[in-house]
Short mmCIF file of C-alpha atoms and ligand atoms in Angstrom, two decimals:
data_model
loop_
_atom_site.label_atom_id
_atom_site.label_comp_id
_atom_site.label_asym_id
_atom_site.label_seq_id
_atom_site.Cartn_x
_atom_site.Cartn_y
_atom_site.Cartn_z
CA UNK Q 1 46.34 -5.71 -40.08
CA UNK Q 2 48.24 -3.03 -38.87
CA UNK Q 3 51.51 -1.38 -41.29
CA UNK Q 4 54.18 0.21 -39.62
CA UNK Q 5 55.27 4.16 -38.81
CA UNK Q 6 55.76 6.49 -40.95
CA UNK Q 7 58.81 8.28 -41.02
CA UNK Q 8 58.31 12.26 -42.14
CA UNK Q 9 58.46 13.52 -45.59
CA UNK Q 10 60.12 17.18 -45.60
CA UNK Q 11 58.36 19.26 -47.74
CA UNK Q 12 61.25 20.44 -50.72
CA UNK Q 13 61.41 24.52 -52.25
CA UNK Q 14 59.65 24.15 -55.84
CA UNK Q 15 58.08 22.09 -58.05
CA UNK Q 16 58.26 18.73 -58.17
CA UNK Q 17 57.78 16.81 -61.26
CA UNK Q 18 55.71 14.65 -62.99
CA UNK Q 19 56.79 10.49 -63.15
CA UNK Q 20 57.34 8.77 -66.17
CA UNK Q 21 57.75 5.29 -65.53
CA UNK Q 22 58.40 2.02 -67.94
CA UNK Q 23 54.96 0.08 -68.53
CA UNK Q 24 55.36 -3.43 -68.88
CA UNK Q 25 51.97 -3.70 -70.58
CA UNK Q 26 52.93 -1.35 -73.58
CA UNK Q 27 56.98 -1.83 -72.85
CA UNK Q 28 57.72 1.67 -72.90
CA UNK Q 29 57.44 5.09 -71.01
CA UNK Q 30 54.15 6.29 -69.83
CA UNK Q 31 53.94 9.78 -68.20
CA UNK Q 32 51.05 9.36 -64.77
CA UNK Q 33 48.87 12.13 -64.45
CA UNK Q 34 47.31 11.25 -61.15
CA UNK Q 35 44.60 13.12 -60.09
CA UNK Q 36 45.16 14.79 -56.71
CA UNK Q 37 45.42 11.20 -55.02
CA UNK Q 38 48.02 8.93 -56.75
CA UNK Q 39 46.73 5.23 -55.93
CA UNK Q 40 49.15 2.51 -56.27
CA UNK Q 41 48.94 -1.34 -55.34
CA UNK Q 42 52.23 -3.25 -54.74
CA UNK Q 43 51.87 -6.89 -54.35
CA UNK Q 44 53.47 -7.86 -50.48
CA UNK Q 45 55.55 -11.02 -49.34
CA UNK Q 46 54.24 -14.41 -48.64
CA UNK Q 47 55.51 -13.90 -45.06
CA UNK Q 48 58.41 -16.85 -44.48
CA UNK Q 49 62.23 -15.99 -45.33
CA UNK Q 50 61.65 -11.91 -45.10
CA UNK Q 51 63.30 -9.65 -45.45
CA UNK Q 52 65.80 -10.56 -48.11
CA UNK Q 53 67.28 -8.23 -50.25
CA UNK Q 54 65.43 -8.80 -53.89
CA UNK Q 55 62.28 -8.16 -51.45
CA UNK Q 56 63.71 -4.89 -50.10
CA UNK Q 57 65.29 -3.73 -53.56
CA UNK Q 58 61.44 -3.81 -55.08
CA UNK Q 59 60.36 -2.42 -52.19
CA UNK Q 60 63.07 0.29 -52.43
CA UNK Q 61 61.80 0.99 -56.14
CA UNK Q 62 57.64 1.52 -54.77
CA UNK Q 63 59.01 3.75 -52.06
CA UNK Q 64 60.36 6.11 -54.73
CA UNK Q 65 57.26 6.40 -56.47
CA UNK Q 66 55.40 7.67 -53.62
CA UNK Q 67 58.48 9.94 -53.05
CA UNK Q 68 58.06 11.43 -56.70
CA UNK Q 69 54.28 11.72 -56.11
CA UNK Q 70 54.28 13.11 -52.61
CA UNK Q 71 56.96 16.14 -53.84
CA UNK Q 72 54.25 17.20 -56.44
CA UNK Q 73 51.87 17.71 -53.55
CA UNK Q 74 49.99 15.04 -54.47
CA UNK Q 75 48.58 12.24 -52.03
CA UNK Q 76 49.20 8.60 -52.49
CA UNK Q 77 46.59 6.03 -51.54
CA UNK Q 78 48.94 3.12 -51.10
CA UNK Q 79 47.88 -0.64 -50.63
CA UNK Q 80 49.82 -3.84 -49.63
CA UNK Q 81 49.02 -7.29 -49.12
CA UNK Q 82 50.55 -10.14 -47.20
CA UNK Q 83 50.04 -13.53 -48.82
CA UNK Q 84 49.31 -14.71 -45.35
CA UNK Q 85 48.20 -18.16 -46.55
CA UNK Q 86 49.35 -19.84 -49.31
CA UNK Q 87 50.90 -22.96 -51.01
CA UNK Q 88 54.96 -22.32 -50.15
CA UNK Q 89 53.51 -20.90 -46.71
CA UNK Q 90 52.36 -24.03 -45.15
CA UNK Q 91 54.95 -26.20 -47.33
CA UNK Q 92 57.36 -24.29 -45.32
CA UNK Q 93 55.89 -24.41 -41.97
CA UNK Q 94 55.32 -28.23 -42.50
CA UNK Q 95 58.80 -28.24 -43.48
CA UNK Q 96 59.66 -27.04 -40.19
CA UNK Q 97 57.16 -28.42 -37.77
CA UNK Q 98 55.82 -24.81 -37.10
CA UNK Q 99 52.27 -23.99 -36.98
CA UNK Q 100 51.67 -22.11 -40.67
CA UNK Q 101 49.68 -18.74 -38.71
CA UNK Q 102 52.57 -18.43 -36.34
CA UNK Q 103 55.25 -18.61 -38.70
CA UNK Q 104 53.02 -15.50 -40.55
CA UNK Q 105 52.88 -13.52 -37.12
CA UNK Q 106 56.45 -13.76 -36.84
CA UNK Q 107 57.82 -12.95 -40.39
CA UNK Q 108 55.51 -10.11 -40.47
CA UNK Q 109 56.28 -8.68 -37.66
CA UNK Q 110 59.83 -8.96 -38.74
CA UNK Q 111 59.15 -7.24 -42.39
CA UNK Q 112 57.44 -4.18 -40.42
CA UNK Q 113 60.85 -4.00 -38.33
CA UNK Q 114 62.84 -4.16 -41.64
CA UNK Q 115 60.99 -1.50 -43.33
CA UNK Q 116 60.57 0.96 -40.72
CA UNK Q 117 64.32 0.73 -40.35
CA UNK Q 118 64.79 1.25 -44.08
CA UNK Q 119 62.04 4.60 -43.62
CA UNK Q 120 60.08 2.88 -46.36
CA UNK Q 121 56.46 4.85 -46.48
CA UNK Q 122 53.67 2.13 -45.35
CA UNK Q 123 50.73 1.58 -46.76
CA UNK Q 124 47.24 2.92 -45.42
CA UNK Q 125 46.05 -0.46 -45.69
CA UNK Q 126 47.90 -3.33 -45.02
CA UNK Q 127 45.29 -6.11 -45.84
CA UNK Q 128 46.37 -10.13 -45.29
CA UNK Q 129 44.86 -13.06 -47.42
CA UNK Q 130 42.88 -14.31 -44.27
CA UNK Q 131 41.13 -11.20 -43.61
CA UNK Q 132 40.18 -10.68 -46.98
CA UNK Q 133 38.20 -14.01 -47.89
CA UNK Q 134 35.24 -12.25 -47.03
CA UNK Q 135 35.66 -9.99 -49.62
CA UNK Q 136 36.83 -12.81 -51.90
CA UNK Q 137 34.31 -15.25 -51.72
CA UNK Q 138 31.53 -12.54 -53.26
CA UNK Q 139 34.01 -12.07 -56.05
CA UNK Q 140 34.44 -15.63 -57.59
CA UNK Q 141 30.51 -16.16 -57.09
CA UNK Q 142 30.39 -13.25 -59.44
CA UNK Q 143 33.08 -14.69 -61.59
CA UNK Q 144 30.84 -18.13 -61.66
CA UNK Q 145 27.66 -15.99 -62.69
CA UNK Q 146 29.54 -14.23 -65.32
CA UNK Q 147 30.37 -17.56 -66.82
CA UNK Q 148 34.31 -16.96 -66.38
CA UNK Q 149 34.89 -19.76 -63.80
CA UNK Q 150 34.10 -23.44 -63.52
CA UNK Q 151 34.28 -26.12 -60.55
CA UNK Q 152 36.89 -29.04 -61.11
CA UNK Q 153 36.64 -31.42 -58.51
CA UNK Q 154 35.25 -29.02 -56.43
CA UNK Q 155 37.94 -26.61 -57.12
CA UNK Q 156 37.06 -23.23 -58.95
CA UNK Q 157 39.08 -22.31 -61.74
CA UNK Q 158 39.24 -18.76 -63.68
CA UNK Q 159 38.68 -19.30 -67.50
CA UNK Q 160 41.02 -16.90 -69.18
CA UNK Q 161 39.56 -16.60 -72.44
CA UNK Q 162 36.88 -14.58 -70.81
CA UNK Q 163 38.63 -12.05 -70.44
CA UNK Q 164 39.39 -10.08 -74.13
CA UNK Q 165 42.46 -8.62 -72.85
CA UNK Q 166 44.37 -11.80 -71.50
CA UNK Q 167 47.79 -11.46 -72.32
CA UNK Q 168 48.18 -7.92 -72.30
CA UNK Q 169 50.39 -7.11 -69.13
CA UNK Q 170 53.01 -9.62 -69.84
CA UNK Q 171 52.84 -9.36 -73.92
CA UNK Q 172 54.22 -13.39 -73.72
CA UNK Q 173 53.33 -16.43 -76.33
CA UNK Q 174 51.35 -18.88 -74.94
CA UNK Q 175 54.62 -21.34 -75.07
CA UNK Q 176 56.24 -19.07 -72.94
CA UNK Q 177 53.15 -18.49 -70.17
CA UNK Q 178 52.59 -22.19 -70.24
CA UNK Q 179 56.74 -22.94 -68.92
CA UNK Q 180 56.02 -20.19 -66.55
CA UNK Q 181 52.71 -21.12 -65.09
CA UNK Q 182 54.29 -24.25 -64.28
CA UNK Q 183 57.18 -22.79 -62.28
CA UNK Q 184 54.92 -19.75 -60.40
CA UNK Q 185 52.34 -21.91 -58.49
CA UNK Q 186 50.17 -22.78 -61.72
CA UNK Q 187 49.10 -26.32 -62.71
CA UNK Q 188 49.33 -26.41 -66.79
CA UNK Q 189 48.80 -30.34 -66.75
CA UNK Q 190 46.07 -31.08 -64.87
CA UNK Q 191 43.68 -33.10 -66.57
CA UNK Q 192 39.88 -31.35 -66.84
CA UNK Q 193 40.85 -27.90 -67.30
CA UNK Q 194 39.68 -25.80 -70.10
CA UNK Q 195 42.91 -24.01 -71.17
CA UNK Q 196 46.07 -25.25 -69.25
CA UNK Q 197 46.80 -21.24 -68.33
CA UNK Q 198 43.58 -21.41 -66.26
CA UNK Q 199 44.07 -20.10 -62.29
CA UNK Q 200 43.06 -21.63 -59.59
CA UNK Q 201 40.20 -18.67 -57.66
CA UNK Q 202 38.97 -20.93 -54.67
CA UNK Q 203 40.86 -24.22 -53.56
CA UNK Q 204 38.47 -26.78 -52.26
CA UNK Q 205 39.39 -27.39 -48.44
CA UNK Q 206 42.34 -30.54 -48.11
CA UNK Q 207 43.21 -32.77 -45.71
CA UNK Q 208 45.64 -31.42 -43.26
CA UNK Q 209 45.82 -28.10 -44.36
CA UNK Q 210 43.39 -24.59 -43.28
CA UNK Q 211 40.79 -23.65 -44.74
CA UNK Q 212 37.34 -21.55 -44.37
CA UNK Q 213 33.90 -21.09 -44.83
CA UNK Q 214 33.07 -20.39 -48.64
CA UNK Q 215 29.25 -19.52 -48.66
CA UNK Q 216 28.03 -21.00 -52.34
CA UNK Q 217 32.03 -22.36 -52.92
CA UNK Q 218 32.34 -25.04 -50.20
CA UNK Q 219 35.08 -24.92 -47.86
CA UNK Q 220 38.10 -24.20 -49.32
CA UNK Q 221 41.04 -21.18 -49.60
CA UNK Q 222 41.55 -18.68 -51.80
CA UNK Q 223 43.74 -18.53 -55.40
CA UNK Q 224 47.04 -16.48 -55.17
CA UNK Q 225 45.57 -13.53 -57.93
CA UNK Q 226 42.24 -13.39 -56.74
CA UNK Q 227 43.64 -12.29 -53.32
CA UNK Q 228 45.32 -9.33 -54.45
CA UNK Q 229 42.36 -8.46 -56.46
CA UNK Q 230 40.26 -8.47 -53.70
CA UNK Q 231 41.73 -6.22 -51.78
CA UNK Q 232 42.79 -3.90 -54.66
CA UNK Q 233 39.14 -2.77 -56.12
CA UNK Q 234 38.31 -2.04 -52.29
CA UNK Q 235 40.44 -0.14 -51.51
CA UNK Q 236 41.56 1.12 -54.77
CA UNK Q 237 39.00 0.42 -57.37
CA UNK Q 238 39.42 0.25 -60.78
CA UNK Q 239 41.83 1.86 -63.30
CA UNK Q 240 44.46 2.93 -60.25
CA UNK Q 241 48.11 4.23 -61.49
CA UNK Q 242 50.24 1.66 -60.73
CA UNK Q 243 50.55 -1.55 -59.46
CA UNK Q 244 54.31 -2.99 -58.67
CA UNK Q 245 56.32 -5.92 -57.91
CA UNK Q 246 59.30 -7.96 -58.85
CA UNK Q 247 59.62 -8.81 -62.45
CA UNK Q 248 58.70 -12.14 -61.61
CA UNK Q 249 55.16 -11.03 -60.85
CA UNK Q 250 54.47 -9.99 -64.32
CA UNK Q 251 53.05 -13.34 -64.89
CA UNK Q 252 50.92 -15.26 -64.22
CA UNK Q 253 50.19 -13.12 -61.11
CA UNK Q 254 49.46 -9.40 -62.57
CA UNK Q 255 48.20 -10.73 -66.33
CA UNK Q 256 46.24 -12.76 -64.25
CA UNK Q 257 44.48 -10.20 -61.55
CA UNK Q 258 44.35 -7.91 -64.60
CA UNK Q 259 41.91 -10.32 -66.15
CA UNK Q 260 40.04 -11.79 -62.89
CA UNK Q 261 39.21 -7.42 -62.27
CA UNK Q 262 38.62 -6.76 -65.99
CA UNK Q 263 35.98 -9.39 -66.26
CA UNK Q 264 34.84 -8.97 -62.73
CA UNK Q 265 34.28 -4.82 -63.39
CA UNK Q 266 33.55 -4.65 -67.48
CA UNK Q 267 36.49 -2.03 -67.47
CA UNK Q 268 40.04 -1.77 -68.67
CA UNK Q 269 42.96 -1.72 -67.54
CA UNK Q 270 42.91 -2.61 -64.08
CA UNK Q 271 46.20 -0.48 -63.32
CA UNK Q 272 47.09 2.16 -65.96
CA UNK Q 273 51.25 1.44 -65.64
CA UNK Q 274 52.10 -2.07 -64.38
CA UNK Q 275 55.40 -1.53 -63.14
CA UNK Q 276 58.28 -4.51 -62.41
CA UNK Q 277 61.16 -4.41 -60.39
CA UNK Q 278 64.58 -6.35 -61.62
CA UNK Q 279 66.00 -8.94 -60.05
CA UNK Q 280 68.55 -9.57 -57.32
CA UNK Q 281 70.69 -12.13 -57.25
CA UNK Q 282 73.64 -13.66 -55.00
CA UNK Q 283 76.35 -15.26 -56.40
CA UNK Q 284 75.12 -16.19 -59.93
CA UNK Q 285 71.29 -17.01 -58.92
CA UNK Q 286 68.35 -15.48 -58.37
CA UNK Q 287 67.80 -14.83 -54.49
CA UNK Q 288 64.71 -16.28 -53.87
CA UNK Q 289 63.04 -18.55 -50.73
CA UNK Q 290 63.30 -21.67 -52.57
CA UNK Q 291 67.37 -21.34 -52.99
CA UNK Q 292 68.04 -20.66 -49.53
CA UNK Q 293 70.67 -18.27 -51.19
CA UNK Q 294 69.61 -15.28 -49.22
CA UNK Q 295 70.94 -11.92 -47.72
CA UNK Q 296 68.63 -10.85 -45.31
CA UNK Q 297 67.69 -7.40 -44.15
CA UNK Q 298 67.58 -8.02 -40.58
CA UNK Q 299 70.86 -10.09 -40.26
CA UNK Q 300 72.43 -6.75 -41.71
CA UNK Q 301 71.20 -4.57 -38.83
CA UNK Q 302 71.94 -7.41 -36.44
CA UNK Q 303 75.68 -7.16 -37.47
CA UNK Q 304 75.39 -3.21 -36.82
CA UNK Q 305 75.07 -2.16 -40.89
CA UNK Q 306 73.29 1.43 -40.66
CA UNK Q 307 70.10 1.28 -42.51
CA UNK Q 308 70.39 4.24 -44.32
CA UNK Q 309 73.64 2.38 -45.82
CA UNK Q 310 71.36 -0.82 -47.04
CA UNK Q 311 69.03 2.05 -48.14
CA UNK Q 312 72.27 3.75 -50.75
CA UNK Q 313 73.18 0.18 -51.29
CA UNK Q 314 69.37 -0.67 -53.20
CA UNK Q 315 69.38 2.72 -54.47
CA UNK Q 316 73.18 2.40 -56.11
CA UNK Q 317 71.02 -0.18 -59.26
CA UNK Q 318 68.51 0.83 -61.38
CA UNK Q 319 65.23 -0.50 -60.16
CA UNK Q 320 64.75 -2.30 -64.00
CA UNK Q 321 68.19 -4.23 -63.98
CA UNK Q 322 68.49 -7.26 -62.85
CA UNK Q 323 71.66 -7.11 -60.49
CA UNK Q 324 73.70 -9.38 -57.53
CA UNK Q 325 74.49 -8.23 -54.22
CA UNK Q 326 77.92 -8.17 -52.68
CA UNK Q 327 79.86 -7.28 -50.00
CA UNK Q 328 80.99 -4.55 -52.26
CA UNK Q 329 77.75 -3.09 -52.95
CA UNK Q 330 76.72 -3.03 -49.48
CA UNK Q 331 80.79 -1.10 -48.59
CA UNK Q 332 80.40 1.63 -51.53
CA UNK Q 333 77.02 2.27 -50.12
CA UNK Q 334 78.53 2.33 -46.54
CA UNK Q 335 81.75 4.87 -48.03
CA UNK Q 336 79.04 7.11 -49.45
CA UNK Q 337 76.83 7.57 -46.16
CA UNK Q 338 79.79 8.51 -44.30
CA UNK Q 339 80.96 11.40 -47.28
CA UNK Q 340 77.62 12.49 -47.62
CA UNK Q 341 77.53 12.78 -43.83
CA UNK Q 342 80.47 14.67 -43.57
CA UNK Q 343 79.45 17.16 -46.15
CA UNK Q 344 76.04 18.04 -44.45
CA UNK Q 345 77.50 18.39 -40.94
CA UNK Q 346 79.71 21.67 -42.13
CA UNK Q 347 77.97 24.80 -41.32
CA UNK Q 348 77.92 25.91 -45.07
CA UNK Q 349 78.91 24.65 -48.18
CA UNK Q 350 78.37 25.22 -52.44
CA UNK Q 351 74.59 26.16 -53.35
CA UNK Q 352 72.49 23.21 -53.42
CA UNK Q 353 69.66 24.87 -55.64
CA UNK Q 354 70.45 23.11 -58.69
CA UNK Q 355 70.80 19.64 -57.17
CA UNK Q 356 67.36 19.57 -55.65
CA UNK Q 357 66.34 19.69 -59.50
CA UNK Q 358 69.07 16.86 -60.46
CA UNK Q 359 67.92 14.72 -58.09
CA UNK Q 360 63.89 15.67 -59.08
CA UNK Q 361 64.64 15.18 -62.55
CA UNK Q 362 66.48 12.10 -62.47
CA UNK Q 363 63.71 10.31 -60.02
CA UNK Q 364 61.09 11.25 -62.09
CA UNK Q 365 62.84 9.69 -65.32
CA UNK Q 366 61.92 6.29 -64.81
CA UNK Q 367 63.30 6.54 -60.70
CA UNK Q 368 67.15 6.91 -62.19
CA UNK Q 369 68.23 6.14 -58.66
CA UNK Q 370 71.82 5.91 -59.36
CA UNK Q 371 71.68 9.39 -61.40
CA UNK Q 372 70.68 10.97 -58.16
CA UNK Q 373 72.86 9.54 -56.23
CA UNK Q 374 75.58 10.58 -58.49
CA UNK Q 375 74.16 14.10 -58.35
CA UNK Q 376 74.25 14.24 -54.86
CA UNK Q 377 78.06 12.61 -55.06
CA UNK Q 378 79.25 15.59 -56.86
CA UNK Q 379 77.58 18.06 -54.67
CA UNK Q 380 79.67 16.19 -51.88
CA UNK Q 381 82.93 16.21 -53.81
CA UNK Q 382 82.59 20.08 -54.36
CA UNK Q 383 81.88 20.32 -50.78
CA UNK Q 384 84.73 18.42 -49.70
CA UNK Q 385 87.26 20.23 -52.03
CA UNK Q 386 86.11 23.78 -52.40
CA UNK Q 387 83.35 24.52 -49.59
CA UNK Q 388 81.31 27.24 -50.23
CA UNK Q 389 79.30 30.59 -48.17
CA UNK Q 390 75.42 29.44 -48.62
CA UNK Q 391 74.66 28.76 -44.93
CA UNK Q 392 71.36 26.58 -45.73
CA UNK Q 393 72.81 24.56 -48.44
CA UNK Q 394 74.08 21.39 -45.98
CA UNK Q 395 70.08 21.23 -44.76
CA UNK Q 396 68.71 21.58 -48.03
CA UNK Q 397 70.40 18.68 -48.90
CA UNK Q 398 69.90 16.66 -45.71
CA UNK Q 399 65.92 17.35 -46.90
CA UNK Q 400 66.53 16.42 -50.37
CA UNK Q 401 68.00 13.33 -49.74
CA UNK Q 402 65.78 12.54 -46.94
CA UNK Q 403 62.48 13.44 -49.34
CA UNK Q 404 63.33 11.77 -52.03
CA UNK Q 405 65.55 8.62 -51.33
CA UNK Q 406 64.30 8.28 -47.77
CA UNK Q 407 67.98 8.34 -46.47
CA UNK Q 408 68.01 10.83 -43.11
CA UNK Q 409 72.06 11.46 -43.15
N1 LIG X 1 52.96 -12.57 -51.88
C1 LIG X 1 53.36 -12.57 -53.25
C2 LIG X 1 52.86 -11.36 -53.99
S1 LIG X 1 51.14 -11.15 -53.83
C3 LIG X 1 54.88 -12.67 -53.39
O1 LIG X 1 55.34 -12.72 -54.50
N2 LIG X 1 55.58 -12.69 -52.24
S2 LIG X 1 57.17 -12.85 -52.18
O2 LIG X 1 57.50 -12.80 -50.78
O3 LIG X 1 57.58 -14.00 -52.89
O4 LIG X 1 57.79 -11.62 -52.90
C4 LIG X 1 57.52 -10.31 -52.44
C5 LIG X 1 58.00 -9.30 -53.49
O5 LIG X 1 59.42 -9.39 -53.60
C6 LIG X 1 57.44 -9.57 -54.89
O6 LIG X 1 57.17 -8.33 -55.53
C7 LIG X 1 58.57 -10.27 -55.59
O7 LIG X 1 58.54 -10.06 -57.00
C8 LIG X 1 59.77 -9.60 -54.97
N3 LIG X 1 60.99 -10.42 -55.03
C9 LIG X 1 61.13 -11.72 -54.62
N4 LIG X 1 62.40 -12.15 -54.85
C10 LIG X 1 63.06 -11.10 -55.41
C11 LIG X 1 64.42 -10.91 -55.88
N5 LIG X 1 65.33 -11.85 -55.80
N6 LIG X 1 64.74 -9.69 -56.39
C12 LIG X 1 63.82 -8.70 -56.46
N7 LIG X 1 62.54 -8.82 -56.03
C13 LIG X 1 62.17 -10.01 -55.52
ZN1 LIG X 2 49.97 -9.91 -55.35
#
């Protein structure tokens, strides 16, 4: 399917620098040394109840890390996915008496909107579950010849203890992956598997519900993991630099597309920093689909917000912490816009060399949003109460700030 525009990266005076990011697979720091095309796979919405803001804020976070890339001249292959068909998809549209491919169109369509507003960088290729069973049903014949998945009532399940490295993105006890399998679309107690962690690959077709032509597999749909797996050694291959989403991805969905690709290729890892946003939350709860408790994006702009303030407003947490939106997040973020715009539009102002380097440094050290937002804050505040003579530091800064936090003031 098609992304959405792109809105231009201005090219910054010196040298950008290298990202170190937190590695959920090793918990710490790991310095990327991309080669002269960064390639990065975030994980994209299972279109119904878009945009909210969790969804934005780990967007926000994935948008950065192109920005630190792109400002060390660097390319970024970048892929997304859209969970176009799915469990909580059709639940949803049977919920509300909507056809399940329609409600897709239209929450799609309105997550494009959302991030184009936002100036989030899209993806080269924007790939939905649909389109990609071709490529998926080649993959879990594979699987089946390797010996690493088995039929269950016609179903095909992935056997995890094929894979010598299961376990290694999220580091958790099997206790702890069996409560969360349970909660994230897994089914831990059904009778006939071989180890209760075991993903569903292809789900045999079911009354009522879509499905498509398998080859070998019957008619059926595809597993959750398997989909973004797909679509990532296509376009990506093996061994990319990162691949992002929500903390809540960690697992099952990224342990488990770690193993499907590390059995499916004989290498390791699949992604060489896996890299999880925090949660957001709304008044004491995680915001999420199921809740209902939602903020959304597009109800923002409706009630005139400026999307460059939502855009301060994501940026004002660190991407790691878990955090809750309110009306006062969303107001500081408005206040600063309208300083930060006042300080550009002056003809001159205090030099704005050493802020380009704040701003660099605190990006690439772990994507310290709020340090460089702070940076930029005291550039403003010495604007505001001193001035200054250099004539192109207002526009440096505009560029800065539009470069690296995607916010055009
Ligand atoms: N389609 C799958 C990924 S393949 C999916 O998880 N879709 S989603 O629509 O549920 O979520 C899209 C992204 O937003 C995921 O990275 C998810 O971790 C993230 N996300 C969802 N809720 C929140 C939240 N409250 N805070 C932060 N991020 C969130
Ligand atoms: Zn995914």
């Amino acid at each position: 399917m098609h992304a959405w525009p792109a809105s231009e990266v201005p090219a910054l005076p010196g040298q950008g620098r290298d990202l170190r990011i937190h590695d959920t697979a090793t918990d710490g720091p790991v310095t990327l040394d991309p080669g002269p095309v960064a390639r990065i796979y975030v994980c994209g919405i299972t279109p119904y109840d878009a945009t909210h803001m969790g969804h934005a804020a780990t967007y926000n976070a994935f948008d950065l890390v192109q920005r630190v890339w792109l400002d060390t001249k660097r390319q970024v292959h970048y892929v997304q996915n859209v969970t176009d068909v799915d469990d909580p998809l059709l639940e949803r549209a049977t919920r509300d008496g909507v056809d399940w491919a329609d409600l897709a169109v239209q929450e799609t369509t309105l997550f494009r909107e959302d991030m184009t507003a936002l100036r989030m960088l899209p993806p080269q290729h924007y790939i939905g579950a649909v389109e990609a069973i071709p490529g998926i049903v080649p993959l879990v014949e594979r699987l089946r010849e390797l010996g690493a998945a088995y039929d269950l009532d016609g179903d095909i399940y992935f056997s995890v203890d094929a894979d010598p490295h299961f376990g290694q993105v999220s580091n958790l006890d099997a206790a702890a992956m069996r409560v969360l399998s349970a909660e994230r679309g897994g089914d831990p107690d059904r009778p006939g598997k071989k180890n209760p962690l075991d993903p569903m690959l292809w789900l045999a077709a079911r009354e009522g519900e879509p499905s498509w032509d398998g080859g070998t597999l019957g008619r059926g749909r595809p597993g959750w993991h398997i989909e973004c797996v797909a679509i990532a050694l296509d376009h990506l291959g093996m061994t990319f630099d990162v691949q992002g989403g929500g903390s809540d991805l960690a697992f099952p969905h990224h342990e488990m597309g770690a193993s499907h690709a590390q059995v499916l290729t004989g290498e390791f890892p699949m992604a060489k920093a896996y890299v999880h946003a925090g949660m957001v939350g709304l008044d004491g709860e995680k915001m999420s689909k199921s809740k209902g408790n939602l903020v959304f994006v597009s109800a923002l702009r409706r009630d005139g917000v400026d999307p460059a303030a939502i855009r301060l407003a994501l940026h004002s947490r660190h991407y790691r912490s878990d955090w809750e939106w309110t009306d006062q997040v969303l107001q500081d973020a408005v206040d600063r816009l309208g300083r930060w715009r006042a300080a550009v539009s002056r003809p001159d102002g205090p030099s704005a060399d050493a802020l380009v380097d704040e701003v660099r440094e605190a990006l690439a050290n772990d994507l310290d949003a709020p340090a460089a937002l702070a940076a930029v804050d005291r550039w403003a505040a010495r604007q505001e109460a001193e001035g200054g003579t250099d004539i192109g530091a207002p526009g440096l800064v505009s560029r800065t700030v539009d470069a690296l936090l995607g916010v055009a003031l």
